[in-house]
mmCIF file of C-alpha atoms and ligand atoms in Angstrom:
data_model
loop_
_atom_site.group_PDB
_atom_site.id
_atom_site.type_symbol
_atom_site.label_atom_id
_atom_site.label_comp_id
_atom_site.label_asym_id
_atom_site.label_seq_id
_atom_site.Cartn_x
_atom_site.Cartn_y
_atom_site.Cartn_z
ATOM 1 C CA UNK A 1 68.249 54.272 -19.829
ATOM 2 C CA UNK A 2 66.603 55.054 -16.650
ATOM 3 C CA UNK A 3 65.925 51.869 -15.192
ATOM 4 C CA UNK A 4 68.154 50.060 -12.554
ATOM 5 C CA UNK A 5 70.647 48.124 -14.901
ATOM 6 C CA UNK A 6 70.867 44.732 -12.590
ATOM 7 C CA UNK A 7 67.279 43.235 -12.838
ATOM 8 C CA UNK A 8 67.804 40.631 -9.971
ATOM 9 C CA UNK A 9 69.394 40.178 -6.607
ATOM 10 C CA UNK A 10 68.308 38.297 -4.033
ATOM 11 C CA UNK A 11 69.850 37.872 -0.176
ATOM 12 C CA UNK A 12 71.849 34.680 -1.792
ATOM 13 C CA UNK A 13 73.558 36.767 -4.094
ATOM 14 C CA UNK A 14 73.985 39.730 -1.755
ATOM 15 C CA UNK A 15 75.766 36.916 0.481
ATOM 16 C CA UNK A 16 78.130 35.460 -2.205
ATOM 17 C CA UNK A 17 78.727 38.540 -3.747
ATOM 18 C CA UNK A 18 82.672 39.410 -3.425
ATOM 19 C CA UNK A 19 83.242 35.180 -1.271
ATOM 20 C CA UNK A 20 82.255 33.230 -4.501
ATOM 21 C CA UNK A 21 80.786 32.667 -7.771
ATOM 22 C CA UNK A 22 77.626 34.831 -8.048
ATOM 23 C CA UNK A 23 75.405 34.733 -11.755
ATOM 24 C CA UNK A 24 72.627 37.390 -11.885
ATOM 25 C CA UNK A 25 70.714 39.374 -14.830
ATOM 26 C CA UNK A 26 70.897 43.018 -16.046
ATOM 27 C CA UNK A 27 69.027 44.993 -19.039
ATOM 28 C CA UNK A 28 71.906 45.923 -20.895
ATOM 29 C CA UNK A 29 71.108 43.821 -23.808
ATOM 30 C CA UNK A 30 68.377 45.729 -24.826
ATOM 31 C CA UNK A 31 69.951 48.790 -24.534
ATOM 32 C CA UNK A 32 70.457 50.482 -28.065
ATOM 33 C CA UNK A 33 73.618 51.324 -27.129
ATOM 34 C CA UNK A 34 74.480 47.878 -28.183
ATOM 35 C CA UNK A 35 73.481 47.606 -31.553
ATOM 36 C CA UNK A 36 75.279 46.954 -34.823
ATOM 37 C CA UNK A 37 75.158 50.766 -35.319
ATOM 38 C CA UNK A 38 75.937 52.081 -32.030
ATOM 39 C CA UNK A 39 78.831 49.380 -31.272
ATOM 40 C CA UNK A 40 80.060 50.577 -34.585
ATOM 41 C CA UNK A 41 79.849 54.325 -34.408
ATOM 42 C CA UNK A 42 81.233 53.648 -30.452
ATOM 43 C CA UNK A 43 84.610 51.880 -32.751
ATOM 44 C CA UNK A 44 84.783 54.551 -34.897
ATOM 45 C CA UNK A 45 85.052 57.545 -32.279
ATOM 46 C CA UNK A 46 86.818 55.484 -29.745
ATOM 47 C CA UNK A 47 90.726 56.689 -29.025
ATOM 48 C CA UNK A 48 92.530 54.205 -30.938
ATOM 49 C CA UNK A 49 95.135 53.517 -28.817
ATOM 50 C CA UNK A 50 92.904 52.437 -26.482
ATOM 51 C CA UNK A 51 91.866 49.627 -29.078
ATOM 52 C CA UNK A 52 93.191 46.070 -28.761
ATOM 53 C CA UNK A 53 92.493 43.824 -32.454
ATOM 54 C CA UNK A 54 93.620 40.153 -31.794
ATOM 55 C CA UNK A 55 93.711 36.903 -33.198
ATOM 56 C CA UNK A 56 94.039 33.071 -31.647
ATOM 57 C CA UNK A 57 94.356 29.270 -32.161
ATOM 58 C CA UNK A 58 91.841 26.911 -31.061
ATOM 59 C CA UNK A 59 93.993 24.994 -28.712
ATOM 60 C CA UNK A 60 92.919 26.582 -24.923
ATOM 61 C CA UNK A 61 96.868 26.094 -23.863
ATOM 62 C CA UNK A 62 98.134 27.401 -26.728
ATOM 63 C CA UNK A 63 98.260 30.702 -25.032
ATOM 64 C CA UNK A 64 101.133 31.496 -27.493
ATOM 65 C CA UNK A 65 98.576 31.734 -30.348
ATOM 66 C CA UNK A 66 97.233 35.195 -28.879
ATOM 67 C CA UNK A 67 98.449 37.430 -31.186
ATOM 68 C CA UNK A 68 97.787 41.199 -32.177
ATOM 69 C CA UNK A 69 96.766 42.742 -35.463
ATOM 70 C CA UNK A 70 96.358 46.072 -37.712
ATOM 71 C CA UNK A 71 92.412 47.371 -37.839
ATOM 72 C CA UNK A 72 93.838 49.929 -40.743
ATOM 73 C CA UNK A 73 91.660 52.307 -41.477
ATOM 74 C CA UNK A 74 88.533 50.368 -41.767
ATOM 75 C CA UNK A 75 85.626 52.105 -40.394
ATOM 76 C CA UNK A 76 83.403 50.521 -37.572
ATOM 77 C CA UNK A 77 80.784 48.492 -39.303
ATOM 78 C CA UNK A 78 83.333 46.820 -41.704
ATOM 79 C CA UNK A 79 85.304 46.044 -39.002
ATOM 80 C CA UNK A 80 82.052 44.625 -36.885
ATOM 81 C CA UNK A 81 81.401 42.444 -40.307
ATOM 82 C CA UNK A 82 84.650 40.858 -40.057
ATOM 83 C CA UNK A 83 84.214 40.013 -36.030
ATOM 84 C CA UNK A 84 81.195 38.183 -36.696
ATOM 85 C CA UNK A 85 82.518 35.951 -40.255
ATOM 86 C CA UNK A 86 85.766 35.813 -38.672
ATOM 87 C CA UNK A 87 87.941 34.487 -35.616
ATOM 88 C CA UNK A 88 88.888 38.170 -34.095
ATOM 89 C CA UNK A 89 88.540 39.442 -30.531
ATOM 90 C CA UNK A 90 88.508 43.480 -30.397
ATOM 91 C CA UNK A 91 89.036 45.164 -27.110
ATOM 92 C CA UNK A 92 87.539 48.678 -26.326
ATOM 93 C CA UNK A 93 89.586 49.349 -23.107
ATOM 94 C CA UNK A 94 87.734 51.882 -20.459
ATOM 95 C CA UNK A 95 85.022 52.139 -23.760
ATOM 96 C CA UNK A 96 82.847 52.033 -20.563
ATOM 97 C CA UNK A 97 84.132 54.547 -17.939
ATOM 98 C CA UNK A 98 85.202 57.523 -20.546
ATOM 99 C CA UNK A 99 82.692 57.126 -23.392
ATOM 100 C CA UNK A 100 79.798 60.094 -22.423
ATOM 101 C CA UNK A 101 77.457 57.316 -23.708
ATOM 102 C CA UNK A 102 78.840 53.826 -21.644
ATOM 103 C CA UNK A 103 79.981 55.877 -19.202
ATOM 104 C CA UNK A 104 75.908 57.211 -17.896
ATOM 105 C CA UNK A 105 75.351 53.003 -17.451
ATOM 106 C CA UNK A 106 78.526 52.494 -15.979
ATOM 107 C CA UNK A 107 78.101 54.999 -13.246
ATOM 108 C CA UNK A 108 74.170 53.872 -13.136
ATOM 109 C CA UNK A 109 75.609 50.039 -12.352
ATOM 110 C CA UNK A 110 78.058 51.096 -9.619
ATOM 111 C CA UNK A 111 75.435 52.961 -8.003
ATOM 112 C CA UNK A 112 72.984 50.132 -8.031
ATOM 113 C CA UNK A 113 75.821 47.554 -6.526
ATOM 114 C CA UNK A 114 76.464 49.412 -4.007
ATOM 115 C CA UNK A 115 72.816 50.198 -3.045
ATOM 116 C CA UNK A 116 72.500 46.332 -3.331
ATOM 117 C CA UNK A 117 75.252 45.729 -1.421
ATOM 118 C CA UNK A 118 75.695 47.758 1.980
ATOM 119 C CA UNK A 119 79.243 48.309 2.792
ATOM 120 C CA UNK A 120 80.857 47.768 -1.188
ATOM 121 C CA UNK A 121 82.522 50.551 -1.946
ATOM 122 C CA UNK A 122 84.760 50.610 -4.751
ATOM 123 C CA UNK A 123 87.930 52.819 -4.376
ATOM 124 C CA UNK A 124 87.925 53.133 -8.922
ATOM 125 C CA UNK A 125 85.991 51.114 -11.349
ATOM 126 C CA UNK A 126 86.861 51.024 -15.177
ATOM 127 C CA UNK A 127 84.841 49.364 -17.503
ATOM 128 C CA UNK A 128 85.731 48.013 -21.287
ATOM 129 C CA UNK A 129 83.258 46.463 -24.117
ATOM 130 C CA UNK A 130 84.949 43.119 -25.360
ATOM 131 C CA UNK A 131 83.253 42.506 -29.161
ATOM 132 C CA UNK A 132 84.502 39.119 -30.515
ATOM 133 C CA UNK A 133 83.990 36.359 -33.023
ATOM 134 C CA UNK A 134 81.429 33.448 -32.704
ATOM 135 C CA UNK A 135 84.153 31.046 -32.198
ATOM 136 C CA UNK A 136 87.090 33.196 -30.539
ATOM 137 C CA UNK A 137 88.337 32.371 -27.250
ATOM 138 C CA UNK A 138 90.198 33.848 -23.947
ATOM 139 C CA UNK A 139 92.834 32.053 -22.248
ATOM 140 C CA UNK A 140 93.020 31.143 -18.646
ATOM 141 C CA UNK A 141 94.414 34.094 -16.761
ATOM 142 C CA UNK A 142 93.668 35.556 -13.376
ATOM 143 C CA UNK A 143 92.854 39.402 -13.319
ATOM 144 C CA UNK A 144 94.831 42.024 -10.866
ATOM 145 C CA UNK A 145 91.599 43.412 -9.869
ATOM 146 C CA UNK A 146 87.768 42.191 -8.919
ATOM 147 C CA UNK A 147 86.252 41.309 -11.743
ATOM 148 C CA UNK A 148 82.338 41.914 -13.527
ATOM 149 C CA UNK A 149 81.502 40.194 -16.878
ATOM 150 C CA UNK A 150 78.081 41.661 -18.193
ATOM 151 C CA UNK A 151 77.236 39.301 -21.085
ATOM 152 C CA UNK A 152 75.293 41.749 -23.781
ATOM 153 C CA UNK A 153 74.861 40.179 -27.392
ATOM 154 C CA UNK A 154 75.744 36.232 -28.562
ATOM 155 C CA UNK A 155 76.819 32.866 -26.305
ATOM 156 C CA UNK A 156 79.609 31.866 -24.765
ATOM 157 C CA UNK A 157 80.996 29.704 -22.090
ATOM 158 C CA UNK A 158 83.031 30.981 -19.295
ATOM 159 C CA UNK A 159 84.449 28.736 -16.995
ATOM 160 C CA UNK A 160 85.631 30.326 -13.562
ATOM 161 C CA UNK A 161 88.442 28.248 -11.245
ATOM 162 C CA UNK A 162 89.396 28.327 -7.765
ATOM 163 C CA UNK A 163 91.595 31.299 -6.436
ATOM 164 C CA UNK A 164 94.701 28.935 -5.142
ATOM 165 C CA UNK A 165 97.003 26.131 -5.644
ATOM 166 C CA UNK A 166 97.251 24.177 -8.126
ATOM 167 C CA UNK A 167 94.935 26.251 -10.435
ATOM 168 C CA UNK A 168 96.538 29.526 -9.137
ATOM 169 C CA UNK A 169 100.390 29.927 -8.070
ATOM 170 C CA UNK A 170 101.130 32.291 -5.622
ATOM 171 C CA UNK A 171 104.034 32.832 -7.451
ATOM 172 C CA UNK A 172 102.101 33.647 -10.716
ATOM 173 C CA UNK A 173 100.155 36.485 -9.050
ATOM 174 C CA UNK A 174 103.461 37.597 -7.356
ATOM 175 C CA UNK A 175 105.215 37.550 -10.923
ATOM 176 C CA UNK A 176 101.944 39.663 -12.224
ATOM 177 C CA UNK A 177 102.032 41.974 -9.841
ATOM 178 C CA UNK A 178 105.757 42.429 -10.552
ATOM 179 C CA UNK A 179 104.750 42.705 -14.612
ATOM 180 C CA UNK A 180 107.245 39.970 -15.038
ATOM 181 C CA UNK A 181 104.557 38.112 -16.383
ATOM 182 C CA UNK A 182 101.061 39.083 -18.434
ATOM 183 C CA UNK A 183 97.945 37.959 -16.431
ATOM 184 C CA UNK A 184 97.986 34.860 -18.529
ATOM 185 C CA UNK A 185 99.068 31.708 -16.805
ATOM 186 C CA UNK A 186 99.594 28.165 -17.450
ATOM 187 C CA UNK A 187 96.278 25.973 -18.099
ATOM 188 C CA UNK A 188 95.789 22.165 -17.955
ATOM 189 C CA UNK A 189 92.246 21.223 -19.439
ATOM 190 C CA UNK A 190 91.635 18.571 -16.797
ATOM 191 C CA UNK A 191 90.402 21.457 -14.495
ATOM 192 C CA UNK A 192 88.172 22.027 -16.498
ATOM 193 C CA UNK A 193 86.174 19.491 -14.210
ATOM 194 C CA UNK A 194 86.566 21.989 -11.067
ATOM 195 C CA UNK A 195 85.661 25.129 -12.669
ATOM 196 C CA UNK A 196 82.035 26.660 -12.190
ATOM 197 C CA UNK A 197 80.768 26.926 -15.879
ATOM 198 C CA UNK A 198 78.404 29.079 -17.064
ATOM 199 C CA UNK A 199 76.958 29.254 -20.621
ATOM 200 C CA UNK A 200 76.000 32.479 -20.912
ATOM 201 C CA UNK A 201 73.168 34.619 -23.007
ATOM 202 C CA UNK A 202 72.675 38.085 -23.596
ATOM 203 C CA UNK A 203 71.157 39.428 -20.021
ATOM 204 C CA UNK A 204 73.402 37.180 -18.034
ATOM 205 C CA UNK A 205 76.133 38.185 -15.712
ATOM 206 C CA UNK A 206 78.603 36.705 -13.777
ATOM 207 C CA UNK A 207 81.022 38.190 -10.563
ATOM 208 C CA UNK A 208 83.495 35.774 -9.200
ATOM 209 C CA UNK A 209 86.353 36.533 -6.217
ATOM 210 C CA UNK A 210 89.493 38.308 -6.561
ATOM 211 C CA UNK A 211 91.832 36.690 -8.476
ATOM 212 C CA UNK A 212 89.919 33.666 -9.684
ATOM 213 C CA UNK A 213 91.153 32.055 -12.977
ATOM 214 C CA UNK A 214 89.055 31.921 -15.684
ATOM 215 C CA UNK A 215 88.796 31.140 -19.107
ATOM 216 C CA UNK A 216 85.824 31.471 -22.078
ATOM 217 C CA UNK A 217 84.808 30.212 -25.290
ATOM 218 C CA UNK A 218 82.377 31.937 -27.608
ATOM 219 C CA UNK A 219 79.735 29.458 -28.738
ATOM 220 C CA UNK A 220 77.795 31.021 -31.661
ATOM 221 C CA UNK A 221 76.757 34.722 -32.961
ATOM 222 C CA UNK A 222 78.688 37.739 -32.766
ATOM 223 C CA UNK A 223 79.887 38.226 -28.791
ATOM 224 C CA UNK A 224 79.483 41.423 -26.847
ATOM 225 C CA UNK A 225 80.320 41.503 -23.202
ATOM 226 C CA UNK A 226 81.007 44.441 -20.859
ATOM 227 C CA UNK A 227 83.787 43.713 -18.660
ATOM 228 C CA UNK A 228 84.311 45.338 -15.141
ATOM 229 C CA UNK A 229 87.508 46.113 -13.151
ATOM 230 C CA UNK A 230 87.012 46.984 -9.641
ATOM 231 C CA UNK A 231 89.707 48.606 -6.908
ATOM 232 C CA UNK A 232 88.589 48.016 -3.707
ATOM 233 C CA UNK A 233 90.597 48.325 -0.237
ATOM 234 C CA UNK A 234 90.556 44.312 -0.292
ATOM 235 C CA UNK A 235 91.880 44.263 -3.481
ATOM 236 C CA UNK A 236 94.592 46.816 -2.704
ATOM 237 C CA UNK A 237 95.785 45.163 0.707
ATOM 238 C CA UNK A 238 95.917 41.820 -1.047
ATOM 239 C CA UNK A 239 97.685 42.610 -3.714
ATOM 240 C CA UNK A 240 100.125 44.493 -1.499
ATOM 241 C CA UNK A 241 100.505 41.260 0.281
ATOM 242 C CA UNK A 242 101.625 39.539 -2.615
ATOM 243 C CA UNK A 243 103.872 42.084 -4.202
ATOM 244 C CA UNK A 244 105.511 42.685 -1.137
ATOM 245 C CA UNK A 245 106.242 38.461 -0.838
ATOM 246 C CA UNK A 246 107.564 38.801 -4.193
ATOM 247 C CA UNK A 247 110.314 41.198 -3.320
ATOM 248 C CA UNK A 248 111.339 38.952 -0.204
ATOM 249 C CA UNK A 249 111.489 36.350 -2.979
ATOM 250 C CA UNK A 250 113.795 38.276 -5.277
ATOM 251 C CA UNK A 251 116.032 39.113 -2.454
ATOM 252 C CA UNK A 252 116.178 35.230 -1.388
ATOM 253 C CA UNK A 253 113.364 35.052 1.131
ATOM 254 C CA UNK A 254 110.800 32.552 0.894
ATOM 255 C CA UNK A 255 107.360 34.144 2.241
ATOM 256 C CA UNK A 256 105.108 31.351 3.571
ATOM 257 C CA UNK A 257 101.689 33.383 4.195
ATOM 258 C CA UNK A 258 99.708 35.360 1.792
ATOM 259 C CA UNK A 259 97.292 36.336 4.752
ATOM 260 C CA UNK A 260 95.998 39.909 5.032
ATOM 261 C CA UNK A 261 95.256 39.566 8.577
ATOM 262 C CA UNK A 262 97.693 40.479 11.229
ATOM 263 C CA UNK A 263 100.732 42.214 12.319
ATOM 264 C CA UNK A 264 103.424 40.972 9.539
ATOM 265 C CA UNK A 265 100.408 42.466 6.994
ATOM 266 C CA UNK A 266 101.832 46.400 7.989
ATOM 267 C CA UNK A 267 105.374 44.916 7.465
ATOM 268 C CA UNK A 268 104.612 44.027 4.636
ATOM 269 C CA UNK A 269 103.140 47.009 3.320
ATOM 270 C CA UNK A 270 106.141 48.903 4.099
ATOM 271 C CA UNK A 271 108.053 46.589 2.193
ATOM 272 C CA UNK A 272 105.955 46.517 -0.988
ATOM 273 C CA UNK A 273 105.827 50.705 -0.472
ATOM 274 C CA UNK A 274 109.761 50.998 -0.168
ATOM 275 C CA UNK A 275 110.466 48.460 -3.395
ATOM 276 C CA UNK A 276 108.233 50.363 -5.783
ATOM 277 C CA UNK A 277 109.757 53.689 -4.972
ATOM 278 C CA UNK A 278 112.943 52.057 -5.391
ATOM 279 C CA UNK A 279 112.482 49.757 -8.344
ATOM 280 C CA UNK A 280 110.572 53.327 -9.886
ATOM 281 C CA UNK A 281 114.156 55.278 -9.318
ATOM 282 C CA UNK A 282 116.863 52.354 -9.885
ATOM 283 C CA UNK A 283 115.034 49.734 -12.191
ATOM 284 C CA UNK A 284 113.514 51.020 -15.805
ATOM 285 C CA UNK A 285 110.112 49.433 -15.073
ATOM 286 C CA UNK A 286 108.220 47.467 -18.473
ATOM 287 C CA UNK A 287 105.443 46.173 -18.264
ATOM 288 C CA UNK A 288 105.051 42.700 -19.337
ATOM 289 C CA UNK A 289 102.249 43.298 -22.366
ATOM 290 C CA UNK A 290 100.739 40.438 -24.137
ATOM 291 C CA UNK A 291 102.581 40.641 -27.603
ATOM 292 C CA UNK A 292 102.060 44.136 -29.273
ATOM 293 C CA UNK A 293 103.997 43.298 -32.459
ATOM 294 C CA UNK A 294 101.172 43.070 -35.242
ATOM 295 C CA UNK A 295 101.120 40.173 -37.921
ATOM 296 C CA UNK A 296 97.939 40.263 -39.362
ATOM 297 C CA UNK A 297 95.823 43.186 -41.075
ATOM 298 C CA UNK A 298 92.272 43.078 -40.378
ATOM 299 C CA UNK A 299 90.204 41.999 -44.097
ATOM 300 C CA UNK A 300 86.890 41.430 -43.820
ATOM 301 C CA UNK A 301 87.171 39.459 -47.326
ATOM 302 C CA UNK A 302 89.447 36.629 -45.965
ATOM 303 C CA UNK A 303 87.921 33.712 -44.037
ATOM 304 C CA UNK A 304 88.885 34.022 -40.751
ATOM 305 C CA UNK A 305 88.342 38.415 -40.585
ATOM 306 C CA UNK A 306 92.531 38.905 -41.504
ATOM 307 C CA UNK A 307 95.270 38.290 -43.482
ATOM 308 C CA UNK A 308 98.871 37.352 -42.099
ATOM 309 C CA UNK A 309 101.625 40.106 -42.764
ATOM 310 C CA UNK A 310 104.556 38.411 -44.392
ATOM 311 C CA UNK A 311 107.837 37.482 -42.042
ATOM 312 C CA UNK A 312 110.356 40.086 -42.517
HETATM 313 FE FE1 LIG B 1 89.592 38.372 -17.111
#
């Protein structure tokens, strides 16, 4: 594809872009890279371990129902057939940014931002493809980096909350940033009513600020969605910021600013420097992973796309 991948974007969203909640349109739904064959072709030749096959409950704070499963060895359109009659969610982490294929519109969209947008300049970008079931669901978490949702095939709703207290903790970023904790978080649905909500259809897009929660419900048809992570000095500072007041906070400080303005901001990225060489040579370092144990084979022949392994 030749043509410019975003198809509008006006001064309004040049303004927003990066500050708020900014909804535009691209062409990457009619791209043949995302058809049935191409998506399934794309599974088939795409590093496995780079595949995430999940499973949850309908309950949006039941994050606890997130759970991970076996694909087999199912090929890629059997495994497509029992995304879109089931409830699974499949993952194609950095599908985008090292498939030869993804990776021509990935570099094309990057190029176009930052045309649109004088002064963005991402430090690294990765891209995934998210493929999931008419009626899966994500739960509320907040993402490390800035994020890009390109919405490709299907609906969904995706609702997109306000980057501080009480919807976002300090603390929980802190605790991310420290993989103490995965990027989920805890979710009340009575925010739902400050959240900006967007139902979205193939064509649609959505960019929202650093850190923002958000949460999103399929609504009907198989979902594809191209999801972008973005590094960018902002990004980097702030979440230096944060790490570093969570290592005053584990050695009994209590940090009261989060700002990335000012003098105490080079103190503090001295201090976030000096703990990760330290915690990289004295503590064995895990990252907290959503749960990796699988309990569920993929079977396209069972109602909901799997079938539950039985409890050992
Ligand atoms: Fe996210």
């Amino acid at each position: 594809m030749r043509e410019p991948v975003i198809t509008e974007w006006n001064d309004d969203q040049r303004g927003e872009f990066r500050k708020s909640v900014v909804s535009a349109r691209h062409r990457l739904h009619r791209d043949e890279a995302f058809s049935d064959d191409a998506l399934a072709e794309l599974i088939d030749r795409h590093p496995r371990e780079l595949c995430d096959f999940c499973t949850m409950g309908d309950d949006p704070t039941d994050r606890e129902s997130w759970r991970a499963g076996d694909p087999g060895a199912l090929d890629g359109h059997t495994l497509l057939d029992a995304v879109k009659a089931g409830k699974l969610w499949i993952n194609l982490r950095e599908a985008m940014t090292i498939d030869p294929v993804y990776a021509l519109l990935h570099k094309r969209l990057f190029s176009q931002l930052k045309a649109l947008n004088p002064g963005y300049d991402p430090l690294r970008t990765y891209g995934g493809i998210l493929i999931s079931s008419p009626k899966a669901q994500v739960f509320y978490h907040a993402d490390v980096s800035e994020t890009l949702l390109l919405h490709v095939r299907g609906h969904k709703r995706i609702r997109i909350y306000p980057p501080h207290q009480p919807w976002l903790k300090a603390q929980s970023m802190e605790s991310i940033l420290h993989h103490r904790q995965t990027e989920d978080m805890p979710f009340q649905t009575g925010w739902d009513q400050d959240a900006a909500t967007f139902d979205l259809k193939p064509g649609d897009m959505v960019a929202w600020p650093l850190h923002a929660p958000h949460r999103v419900e399929n609504i009907d048809g198989l979902n594809v969605s191209v999801t972008c992570e973005v590094v960018t000095q902002d990004s980097l500072l702030k979440n230096a910021v944060l790490h570093a007041n969570g290592a005053l906070r584990q050695m009994g400080w209590v940090p009261r600013s989060t700002s990335t303005q000012g003098l105490q901001v080079y103190t503090k990225l001295m201090i976030s420097k000096i703990w990760k060489v330290w915690t990289r040579y004295m503590v064995a370092q895990s990252k907290a992973m959503p749960k990796s144990e699988r309990t569920f084979d993929i079977d396209p022949n069972e109602v909901e796309g799997f079938k539950n392994r039985e409890l050992a």
